[in-house]
Short mmCIF file of C-alpha atoms in Angstrom, two decimals:
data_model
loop_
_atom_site.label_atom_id
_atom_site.label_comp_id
_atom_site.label_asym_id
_atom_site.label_seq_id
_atom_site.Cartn_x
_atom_site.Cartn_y
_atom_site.Cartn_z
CA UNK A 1 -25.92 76.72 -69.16
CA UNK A 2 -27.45 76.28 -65.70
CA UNK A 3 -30.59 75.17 -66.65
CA UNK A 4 -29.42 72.54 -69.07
CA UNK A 5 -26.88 71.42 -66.47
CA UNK A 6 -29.99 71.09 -63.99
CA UNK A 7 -31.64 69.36 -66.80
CA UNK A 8 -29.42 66.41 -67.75
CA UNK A 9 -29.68 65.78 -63.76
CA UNK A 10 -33.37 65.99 -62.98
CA UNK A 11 -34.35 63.67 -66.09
CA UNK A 12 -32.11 60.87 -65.27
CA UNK A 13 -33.39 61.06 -61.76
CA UNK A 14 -37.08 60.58 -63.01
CA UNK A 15 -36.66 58.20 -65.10
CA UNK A 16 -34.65 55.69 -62.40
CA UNK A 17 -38.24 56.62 -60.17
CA UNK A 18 -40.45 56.06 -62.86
CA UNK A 19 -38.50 52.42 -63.44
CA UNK A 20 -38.66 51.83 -59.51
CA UNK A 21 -42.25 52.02 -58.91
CA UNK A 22 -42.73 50.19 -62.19
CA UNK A 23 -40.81 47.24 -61.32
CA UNK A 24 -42.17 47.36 -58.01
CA UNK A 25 -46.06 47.30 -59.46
CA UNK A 26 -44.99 44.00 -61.77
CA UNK A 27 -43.62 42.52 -58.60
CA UNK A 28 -46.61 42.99 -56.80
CA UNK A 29 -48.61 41.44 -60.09
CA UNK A 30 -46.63 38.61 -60.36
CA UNK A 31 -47.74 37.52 -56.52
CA UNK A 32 -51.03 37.22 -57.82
CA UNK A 33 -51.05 35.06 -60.81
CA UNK A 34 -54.38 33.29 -61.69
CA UNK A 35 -55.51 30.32 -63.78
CA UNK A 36 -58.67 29.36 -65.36
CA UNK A 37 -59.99 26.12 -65.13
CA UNK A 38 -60.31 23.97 -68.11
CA UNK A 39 -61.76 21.30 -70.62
CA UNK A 40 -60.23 18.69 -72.34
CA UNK A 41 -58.46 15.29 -72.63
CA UNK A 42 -57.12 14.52 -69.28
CA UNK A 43 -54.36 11.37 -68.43
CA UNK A 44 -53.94 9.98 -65.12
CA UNK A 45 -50.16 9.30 -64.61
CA UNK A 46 -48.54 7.37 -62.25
CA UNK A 47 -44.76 7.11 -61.87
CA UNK A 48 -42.35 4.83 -60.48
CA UNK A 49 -38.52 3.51 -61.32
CA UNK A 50 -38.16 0.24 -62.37
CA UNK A 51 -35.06 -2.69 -63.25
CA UNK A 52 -35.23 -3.88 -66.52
CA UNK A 53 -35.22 -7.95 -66.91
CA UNK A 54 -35.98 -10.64 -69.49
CA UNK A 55 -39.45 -12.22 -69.73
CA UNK A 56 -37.78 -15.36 -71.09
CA UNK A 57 -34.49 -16.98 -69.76
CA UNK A 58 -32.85 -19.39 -69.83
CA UNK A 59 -31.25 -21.08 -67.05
CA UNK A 60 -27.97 -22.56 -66.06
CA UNK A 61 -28.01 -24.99 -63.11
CA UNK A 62 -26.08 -27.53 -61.39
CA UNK A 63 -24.96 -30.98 -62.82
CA UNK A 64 -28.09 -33.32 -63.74
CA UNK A 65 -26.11 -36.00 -61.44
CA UNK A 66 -25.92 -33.59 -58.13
CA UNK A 67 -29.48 -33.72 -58.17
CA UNK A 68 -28.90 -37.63 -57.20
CA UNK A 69 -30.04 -38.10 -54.20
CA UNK A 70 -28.28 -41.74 -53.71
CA UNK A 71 -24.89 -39.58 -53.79
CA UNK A 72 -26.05 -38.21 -50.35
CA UNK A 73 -24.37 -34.68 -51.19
CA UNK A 74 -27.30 -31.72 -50.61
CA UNK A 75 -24.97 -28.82 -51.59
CA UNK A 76 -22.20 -27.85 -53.29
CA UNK A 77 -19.95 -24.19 -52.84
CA UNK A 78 -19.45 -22.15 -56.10
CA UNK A 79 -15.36 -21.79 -55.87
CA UNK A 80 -15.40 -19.92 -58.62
CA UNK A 81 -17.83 -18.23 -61.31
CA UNK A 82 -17.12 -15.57 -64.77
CA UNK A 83 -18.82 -11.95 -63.77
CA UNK A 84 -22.09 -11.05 -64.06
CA UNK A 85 -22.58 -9.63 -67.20
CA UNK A 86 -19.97 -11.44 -68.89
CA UNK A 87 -21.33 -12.30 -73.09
CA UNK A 88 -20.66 -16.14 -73.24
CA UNK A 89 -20.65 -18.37 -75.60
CA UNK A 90 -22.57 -22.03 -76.26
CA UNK A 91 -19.99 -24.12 -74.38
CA UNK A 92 -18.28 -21.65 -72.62
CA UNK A 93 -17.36 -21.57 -69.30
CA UNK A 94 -19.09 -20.59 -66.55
CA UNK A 95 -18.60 -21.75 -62.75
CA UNK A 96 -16.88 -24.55 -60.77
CA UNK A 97 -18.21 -26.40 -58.01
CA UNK A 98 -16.33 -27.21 -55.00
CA UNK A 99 -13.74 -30.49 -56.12
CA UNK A 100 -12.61 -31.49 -52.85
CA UNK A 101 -15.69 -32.60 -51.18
CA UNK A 102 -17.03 -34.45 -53.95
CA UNK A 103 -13.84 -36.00 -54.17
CA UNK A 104 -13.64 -36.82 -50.17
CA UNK A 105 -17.16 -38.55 -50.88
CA UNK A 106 -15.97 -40.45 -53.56
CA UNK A 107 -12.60 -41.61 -51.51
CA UNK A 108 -15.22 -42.81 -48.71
CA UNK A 109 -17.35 -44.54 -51.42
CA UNK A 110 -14.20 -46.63 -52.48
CA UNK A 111 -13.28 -47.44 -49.21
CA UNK A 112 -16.90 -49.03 -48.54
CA UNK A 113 -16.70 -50.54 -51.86
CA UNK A 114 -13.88 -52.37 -50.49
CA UNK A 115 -15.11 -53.91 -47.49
CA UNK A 116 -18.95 -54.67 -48.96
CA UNK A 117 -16.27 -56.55 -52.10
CA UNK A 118 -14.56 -58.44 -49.27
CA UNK A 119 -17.53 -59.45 -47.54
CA UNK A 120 -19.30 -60.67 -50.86
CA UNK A 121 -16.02 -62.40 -50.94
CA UNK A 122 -15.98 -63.64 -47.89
CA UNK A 123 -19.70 -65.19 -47.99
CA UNK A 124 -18.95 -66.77 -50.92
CA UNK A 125 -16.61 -68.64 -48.91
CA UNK A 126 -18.88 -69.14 -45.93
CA UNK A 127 -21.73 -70.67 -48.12
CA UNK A 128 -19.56 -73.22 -49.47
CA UNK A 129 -18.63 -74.44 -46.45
CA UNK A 130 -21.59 -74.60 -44.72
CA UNK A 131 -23.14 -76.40 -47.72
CA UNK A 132 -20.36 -79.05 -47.88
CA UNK A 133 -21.50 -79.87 -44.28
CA UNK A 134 -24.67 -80.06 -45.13
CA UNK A 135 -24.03 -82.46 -47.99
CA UNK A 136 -21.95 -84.61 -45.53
CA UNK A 137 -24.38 -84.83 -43.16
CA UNK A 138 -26.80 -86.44 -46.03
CA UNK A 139 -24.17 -88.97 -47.28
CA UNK A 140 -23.90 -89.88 -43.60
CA UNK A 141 -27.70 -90.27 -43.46
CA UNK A 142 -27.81 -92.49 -46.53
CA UNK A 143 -24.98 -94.44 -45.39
CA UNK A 144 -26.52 -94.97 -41.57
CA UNK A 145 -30.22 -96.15 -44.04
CA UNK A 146 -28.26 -98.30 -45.89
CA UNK A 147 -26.98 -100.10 -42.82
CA UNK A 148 -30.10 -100.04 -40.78
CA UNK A 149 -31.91 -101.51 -43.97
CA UNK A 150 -29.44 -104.68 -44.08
CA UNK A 151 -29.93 -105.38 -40.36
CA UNK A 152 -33.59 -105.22 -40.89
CA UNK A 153 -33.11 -107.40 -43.98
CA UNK A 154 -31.10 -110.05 -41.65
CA UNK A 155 -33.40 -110.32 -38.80
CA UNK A 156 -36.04 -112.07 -41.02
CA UNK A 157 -33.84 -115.20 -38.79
CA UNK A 158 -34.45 -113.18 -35.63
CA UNK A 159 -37.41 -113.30 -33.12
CA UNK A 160 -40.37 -110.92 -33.95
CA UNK A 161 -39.43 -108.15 -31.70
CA UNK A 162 -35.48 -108.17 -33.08
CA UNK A 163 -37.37 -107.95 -36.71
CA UNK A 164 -39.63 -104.94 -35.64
CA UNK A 165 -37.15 -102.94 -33.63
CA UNK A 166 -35.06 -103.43 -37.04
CA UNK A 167 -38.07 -102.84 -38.71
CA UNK A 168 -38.32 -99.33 -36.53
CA UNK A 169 -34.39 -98.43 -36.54
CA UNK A 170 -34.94 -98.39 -40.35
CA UNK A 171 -37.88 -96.14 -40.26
CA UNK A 172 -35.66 -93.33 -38.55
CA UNK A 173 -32.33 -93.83 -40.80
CA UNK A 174 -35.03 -93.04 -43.54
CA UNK A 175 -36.53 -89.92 -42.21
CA UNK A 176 -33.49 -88.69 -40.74
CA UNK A 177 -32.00 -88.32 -44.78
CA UNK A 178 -35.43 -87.17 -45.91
CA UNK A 179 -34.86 -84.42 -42.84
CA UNK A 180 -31.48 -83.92 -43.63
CA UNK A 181 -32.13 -83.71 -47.52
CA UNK A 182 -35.04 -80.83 -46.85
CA UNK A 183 -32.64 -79.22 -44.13
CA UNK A 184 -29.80 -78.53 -47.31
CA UNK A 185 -32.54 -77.12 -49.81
CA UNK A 186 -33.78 -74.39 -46.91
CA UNK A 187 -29.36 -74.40 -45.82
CA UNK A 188 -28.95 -73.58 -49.39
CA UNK A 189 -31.80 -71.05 -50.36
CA UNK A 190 -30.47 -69.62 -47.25
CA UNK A 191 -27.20 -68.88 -48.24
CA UNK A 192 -28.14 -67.84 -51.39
CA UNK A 193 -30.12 -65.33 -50.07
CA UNK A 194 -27.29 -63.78 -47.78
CA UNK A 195 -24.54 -64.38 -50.70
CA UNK A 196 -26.89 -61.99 -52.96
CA UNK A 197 -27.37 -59.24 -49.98
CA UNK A 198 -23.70 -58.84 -49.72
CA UNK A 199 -23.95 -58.94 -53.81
CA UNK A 200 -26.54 -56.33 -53.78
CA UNK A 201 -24.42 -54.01 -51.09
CA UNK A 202 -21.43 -54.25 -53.01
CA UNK A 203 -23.27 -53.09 -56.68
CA UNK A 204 -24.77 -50.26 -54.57
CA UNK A 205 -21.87 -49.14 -53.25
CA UNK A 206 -20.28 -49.70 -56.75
CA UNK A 207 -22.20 -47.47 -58.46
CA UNK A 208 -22.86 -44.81 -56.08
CA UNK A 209 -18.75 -44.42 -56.65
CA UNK A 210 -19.54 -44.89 -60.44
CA UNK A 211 -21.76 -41.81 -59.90
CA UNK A 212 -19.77 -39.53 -57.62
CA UNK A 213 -16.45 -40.35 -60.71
CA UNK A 214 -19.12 -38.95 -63.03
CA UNK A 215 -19.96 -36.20 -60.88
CA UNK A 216 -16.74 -35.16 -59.92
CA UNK A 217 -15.73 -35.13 -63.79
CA UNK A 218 -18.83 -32.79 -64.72
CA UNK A 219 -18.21 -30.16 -61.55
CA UNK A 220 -17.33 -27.07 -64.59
CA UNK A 221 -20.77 -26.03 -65.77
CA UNK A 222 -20.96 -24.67 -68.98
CA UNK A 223 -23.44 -22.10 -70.85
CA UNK A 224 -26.17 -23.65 -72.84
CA UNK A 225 -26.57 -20.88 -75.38
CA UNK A 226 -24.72 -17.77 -75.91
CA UNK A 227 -25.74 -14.37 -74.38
CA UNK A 228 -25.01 -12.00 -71.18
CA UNK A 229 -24.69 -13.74 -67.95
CA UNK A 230 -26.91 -12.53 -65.43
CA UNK A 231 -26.38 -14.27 -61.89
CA UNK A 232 -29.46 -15.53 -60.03
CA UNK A 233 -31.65 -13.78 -57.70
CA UNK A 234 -34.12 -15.10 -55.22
CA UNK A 235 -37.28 -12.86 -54.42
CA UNK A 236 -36.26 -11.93 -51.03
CA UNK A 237 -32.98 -10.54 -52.40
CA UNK A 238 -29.89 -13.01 -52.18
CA UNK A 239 -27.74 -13.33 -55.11
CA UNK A 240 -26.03 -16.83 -56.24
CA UNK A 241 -22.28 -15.74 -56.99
CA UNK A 242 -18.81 -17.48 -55.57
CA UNK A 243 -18.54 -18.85 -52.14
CA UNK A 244 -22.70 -19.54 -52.62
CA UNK A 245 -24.39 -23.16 -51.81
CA UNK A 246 -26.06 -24.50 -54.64
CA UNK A 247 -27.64 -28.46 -54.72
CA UNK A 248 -30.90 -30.42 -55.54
CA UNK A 249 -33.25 -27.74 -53.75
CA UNK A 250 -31.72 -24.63 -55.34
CA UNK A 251 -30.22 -25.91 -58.48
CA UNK A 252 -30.50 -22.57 -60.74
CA UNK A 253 -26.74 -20.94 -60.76
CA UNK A 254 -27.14 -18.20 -63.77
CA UNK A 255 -29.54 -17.13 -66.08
CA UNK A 256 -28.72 -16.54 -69.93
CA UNK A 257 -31.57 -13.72 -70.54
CA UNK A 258 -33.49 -13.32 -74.33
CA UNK A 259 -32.83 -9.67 -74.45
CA UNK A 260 -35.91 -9.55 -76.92
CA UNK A 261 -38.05 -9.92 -74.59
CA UNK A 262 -37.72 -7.67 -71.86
CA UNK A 263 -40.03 -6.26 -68.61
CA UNK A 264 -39.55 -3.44 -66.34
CA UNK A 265 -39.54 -5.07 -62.93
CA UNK A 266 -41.35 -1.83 -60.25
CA UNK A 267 -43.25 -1.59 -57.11
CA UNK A 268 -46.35 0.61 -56.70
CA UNK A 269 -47.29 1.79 -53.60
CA UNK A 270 -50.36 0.51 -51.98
CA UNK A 271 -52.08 4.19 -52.21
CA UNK A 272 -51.89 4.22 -56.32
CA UNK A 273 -51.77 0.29 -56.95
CA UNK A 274 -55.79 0.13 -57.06
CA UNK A 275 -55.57 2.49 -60.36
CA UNK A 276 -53.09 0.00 -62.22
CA UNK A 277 -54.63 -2.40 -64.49
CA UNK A 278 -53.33 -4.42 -66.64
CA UNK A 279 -53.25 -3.57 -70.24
CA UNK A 280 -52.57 -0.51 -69.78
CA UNK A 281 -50.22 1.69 -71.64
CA UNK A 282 -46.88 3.11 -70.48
CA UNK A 283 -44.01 5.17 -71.67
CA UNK A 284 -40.25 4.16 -70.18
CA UNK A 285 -36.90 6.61 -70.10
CA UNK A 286 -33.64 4.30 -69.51
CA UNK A 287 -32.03 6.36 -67.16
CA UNK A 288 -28.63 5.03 -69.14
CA UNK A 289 -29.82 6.71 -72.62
CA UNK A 290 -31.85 10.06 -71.43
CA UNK A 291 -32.59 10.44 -75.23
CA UNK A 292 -34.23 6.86 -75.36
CA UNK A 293 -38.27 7.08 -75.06
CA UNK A 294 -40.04 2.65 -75.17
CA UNK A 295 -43.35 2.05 -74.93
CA UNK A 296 -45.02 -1.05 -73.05
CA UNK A 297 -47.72 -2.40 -71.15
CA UNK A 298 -48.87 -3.49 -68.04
CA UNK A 299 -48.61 -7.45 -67.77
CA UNK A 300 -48.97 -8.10 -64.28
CA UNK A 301 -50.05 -6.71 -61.22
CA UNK A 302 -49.45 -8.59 -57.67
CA UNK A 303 -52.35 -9.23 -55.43
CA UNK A 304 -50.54 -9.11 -52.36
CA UNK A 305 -48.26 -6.52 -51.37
CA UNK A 306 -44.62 -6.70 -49.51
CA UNK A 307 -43.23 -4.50 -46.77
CA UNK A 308 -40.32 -1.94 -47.73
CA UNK A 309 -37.31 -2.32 -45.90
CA UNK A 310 -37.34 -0.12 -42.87
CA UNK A 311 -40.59 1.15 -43.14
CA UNK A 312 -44.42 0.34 -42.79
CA UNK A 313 -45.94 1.08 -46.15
CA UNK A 314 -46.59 -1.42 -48.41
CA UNK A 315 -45.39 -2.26 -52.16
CA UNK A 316 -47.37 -4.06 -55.06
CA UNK A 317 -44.94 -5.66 -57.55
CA UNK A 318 -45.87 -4.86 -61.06
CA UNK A 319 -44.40 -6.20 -64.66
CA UNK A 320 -44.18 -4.21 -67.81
CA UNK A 321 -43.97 -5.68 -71.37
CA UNK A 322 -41.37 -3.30 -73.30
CA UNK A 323 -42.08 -2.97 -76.60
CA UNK A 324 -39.70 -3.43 -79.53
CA UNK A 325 -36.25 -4.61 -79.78
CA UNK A 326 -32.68 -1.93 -78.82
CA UNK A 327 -29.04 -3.82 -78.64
CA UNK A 328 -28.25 -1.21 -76.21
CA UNK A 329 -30.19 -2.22 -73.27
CA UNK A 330 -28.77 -4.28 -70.78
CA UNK A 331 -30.41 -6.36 -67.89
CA UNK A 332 -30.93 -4.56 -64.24
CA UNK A 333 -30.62 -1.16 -66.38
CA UNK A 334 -33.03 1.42 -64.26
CA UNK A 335 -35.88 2.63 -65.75
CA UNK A 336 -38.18 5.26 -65.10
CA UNK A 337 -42.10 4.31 -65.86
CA UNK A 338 -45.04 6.76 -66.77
CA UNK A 339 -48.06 4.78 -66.09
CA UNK A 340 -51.01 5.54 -67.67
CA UNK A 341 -53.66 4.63 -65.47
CA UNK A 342 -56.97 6.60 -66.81
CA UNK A 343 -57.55 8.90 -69.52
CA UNK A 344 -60.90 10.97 -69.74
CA UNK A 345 -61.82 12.79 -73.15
CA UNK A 346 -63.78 15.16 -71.78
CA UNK A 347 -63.40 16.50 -68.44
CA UNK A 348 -62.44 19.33 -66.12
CA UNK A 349 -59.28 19.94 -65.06
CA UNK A 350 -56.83 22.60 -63.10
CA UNK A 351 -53.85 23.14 -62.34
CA UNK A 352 -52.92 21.35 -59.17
CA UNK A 353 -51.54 24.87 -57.60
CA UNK A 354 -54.08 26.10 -57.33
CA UNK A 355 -55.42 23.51 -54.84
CA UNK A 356 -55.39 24.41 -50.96
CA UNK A 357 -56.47 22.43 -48.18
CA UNK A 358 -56.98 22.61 -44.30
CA UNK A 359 -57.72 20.07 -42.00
CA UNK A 360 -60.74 18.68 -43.71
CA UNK A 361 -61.42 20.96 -46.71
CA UNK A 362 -59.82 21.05 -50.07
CA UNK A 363 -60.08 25.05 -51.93
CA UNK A 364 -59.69 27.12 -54.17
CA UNK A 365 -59.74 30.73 -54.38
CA UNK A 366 -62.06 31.49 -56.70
CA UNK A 367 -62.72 35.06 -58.49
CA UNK A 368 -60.14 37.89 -60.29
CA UNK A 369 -61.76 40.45 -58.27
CA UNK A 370 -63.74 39.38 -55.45
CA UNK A 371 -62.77 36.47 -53.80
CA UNK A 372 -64.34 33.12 -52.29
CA UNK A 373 -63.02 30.28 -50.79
CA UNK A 374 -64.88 27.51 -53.35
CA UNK A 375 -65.28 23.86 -51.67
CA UNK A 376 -63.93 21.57 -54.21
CA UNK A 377 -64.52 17.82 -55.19
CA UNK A 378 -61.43 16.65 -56.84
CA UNK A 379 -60.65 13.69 -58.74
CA UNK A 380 -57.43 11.93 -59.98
CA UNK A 381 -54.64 13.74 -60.70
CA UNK A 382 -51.41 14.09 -62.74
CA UNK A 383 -48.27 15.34 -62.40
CA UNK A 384 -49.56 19.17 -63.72
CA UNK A 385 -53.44 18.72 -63.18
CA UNK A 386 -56.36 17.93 -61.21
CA UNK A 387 -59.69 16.57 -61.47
CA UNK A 388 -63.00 18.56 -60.85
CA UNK A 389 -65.70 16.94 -60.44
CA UNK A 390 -67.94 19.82 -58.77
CA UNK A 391 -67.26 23.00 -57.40
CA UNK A 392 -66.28 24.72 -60.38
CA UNK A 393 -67.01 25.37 -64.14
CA UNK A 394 -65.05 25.72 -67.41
CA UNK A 395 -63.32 28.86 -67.41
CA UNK A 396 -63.72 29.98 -63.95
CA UNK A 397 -60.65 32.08 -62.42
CA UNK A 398 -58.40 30.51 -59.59
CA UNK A 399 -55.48 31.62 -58.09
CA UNK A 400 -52.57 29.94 -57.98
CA UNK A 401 -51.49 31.96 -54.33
CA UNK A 402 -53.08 32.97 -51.87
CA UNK A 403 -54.91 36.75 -51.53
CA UNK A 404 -53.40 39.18 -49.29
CA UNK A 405 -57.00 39.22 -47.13
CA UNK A 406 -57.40 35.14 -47.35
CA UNK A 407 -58.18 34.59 -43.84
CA UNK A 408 -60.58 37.05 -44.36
CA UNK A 409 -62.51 35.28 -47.24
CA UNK A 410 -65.75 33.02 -46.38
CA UNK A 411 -66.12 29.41 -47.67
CA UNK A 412 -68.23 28.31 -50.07
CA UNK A 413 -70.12 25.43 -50.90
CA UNK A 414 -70.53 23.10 -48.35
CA UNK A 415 -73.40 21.32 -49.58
CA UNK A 416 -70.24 19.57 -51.86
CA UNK A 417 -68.39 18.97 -48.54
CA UNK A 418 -71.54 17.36 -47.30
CA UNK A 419 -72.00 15.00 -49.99
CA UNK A 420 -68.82 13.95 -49.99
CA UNK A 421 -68.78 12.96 -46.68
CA UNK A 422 -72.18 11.13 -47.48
CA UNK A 423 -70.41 9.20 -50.64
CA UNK A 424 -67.88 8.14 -47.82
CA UNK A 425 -70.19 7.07 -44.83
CA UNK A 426 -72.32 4.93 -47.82
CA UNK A 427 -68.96 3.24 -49.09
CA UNK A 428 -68.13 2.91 -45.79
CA UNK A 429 -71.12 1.17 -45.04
CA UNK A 430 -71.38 -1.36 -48.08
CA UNK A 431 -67.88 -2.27 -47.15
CA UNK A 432 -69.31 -3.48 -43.96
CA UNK A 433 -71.52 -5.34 -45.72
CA UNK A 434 -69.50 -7.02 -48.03
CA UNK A 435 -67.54 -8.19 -45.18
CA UNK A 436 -70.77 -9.65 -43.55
CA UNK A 437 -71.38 -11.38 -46.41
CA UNK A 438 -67.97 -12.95 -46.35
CA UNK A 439 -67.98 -14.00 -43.04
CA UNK A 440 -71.60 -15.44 -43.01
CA UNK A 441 -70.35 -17.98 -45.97
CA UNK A 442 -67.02 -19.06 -43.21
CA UNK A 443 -67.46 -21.36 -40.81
CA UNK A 444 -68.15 -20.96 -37.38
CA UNK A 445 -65.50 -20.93 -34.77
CA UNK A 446 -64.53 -24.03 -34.09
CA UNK A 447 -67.04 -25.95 -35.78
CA UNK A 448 -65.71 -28.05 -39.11
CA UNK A 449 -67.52 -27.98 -42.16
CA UNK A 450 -69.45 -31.51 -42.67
CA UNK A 451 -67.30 -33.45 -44.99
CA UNK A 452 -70.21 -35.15 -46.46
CA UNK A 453 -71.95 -38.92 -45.72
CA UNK A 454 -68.95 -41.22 -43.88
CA UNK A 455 -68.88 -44.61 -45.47
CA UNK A 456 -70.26 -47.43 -43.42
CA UNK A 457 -66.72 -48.78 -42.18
CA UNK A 458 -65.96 -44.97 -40.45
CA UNK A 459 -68.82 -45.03 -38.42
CA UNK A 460 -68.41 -45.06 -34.82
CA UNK A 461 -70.71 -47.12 -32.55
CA UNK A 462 -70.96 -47.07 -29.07
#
């Protein structure tokens, strides 16, 4: 009875050491897992999050007649405008512009109206009466010939220096009418002249208030087409919505986007934007619908890059066609973008764990048993795997940590470090050249590029 009783407690105890040390021994594997390197199809992917818009829109803007620039008004406040978002209708409503200062325009037009009517009026008036005087003044003049002809016509009796003062007294009656006769044709062209300037005033001044009536009757703008109101946005970020200025310089209010047509709006950063192309292919989640997978492709790719708020690195903005049609997206809906920016069909690749670097080196540690630390040349990479373009072979073994004696291990391979460098210093150096190149075909400092032979009538002569 002893001995079994000793039994049933020494077996029990055994076993839980036995399962101790071999727990302990798959710990102590696990710390030194190893992958081999590989062959195959390998896809460069680059990610980024994106806003979904419409390629196509179309736009809702101010009234045709605020564009007028004889109505003197250069902007208008939005008092009030339907949410963003907001399905509309052909017709429907969708903003109104500010009434009362269209309105205190138009009360100053009528006033001026007024006056410019009154002094039409009044040179009307004026005219008249300084062309009756001028018609007297004629009459007079034909009356005073008349007279100075019958004395000349009497003093046939008188001595011959009566008849040829007559004679002269006649002469001036006669070209005093012909004076005064010329005097009412300018007196009247003249007044016809300022009789049609007050004319021309008053029609201005009419129909500028013509205008602003019109205007102020057309200040409710209404959709176009029917679709989902988006409200505009300027590149550098400010949104047109109520309270807004709106006029003849920025005249687009809303947009009505064709949700057939849609882009992913994203920003790449200036490290990755040299590997995006366009035409190439990429697969979208809508962070919305996890379960939705689109396809598209690159469109458009920006040449010249834009500073991110707070900080120095640099952006590229890049479009994305979306493929097919889905009722359930919505514009500014985030998207997240898988970019495929290179495939090879044959290459070598490795998991991108088992990369280390140091200051100046990128490794691996290469070898199941015996060790090395193997110089690597890598080239693009994924989100899982690495490029190798020398340094290792297919099916070599790499670890994915780091030996217990790796500061003991020696480097290998340096002549790859070496040429790497070189491929540097020589793209380096026809970089240098290439900007030679450029600035040998700029002109000099200060010095203007000949604009070609002068013609004859530019030529200075001292």
């Amino acid at each position: 009875m002893n001995t079994k009783r000793i039994l049933y407690i020494v077996i029990p105890a055994v076993l839980l050491l036995v399962l101790y040390f071999s727990l302990r021994k798959g710990e102590a594997d696990l710390s030194q897992i190893t992958v081999s390197v590989q062959r195959g199809t390998f896809s460069a992917i680059i990610f980024s999050s994106g806003q979904l818009e419409s390629e196509k829109s179309e736009s809702i803007s101010i009234p045709e007649k605020l564009k007028d620039r004889n109505l003197r008004i250069y902007e208008l406040t939005i008092t009030d405008m339907v949410e963003e978002g907001t399905w509309v209708d052909s017709g429907s409503y969708v903003a109104t512009l500010d009434h009362k200062a269209v309105e205190e325009q138009l009360k100053a037009a009528q006033d001026e109206m007024d006056r410019t009517l009154s002094e039409y009026e009044d040179s009307k008036i004026d005219s008249n009466l300084n062309l009756s005087n001028q018609r007297d003044l004629i009459v007079n003049a034909r009356l005073d010939l008349e007279e100075k002809k019958i004395i000349m016509e009497e003093s046939v009796y008188e001595s011959p220096s009566i008849q040829k003062k007559a004679a002269m007294d006649n002469d001036k009656a006669a070209r005093k009418l012909e004076q005064e006769q010329k005097a009412y044709i300018l007196k009247r062209k003249q007044e016809e002249n300022r009789v049609d300037r007050r004319f021309i005033n008053y029609r201005q001044v009419l129909e500028r208030s013509q205008e602003l009536d019109k205007l102020f009757n057309s200040l409710e703008i209404i959709a176009p087409k029917a679709g989902i109101l988006t409200y505009f946005k300027y590149p550098w970020g400010e949104i047109i919505k109520t309270g807004s200025k709106v006029g003849p310089y920025n005249s687009v209010i809303a947009t009505i986007p064709e949700m057939t047509n849609l882009i992913s709006r994203t920003y790449i950063n200036e490290i990755d934007i040299s590997k995006i192309k366009t035409g190439q292919n990429v697969k979208l989640g809508i962070d919305a619908f996890p379960a939705k997978e689109l396809t598209g492709e690159v469109i458009a790719v920006a040449n010249i890059g834009q500073a991110m708020p707070n900080s120095d690195a640099k952006v590229f903005e890049v479009k994305i066609k979306i493929f097919g049609k889905d009722k359930d997206l919505k514009p500014a809906m985030t998207t997240s973008n898988a970019i495929q920016a290179n495939t090879f069909a044959d290459t070598l690749m490795l998991a991108s764990d088992a990369v280390f670097e140091n200051d100046s080196l990128k490794f691996v540690y290469l070898g199941k048993d015996k060790q090395v630390k193997q110089i690597v040349w890598l080239g693009e990479e994924n989100e899982n795997y690495v490029l190798i373009r020398k340094g290792l072979k297919k099916d070599d073994v790499v670890w994915l940590t780091e030996p217990a004696n790796a500061n003991e291990l020696k480097f290998q391979g340096f002549d790859i470090y070496e040429e790497m460098q070189k491929e540097k210093e020589n793209a380096k150096i026809q970089a240098e050249k290439e900007r030679e190149e450029v600035q040998k075909k700029q002109p000099a400092p200060g010095v203007l590029p000949s604009p070609g032979p002068m013609p004859p009538r530019t030529v200075l002569k001292n």
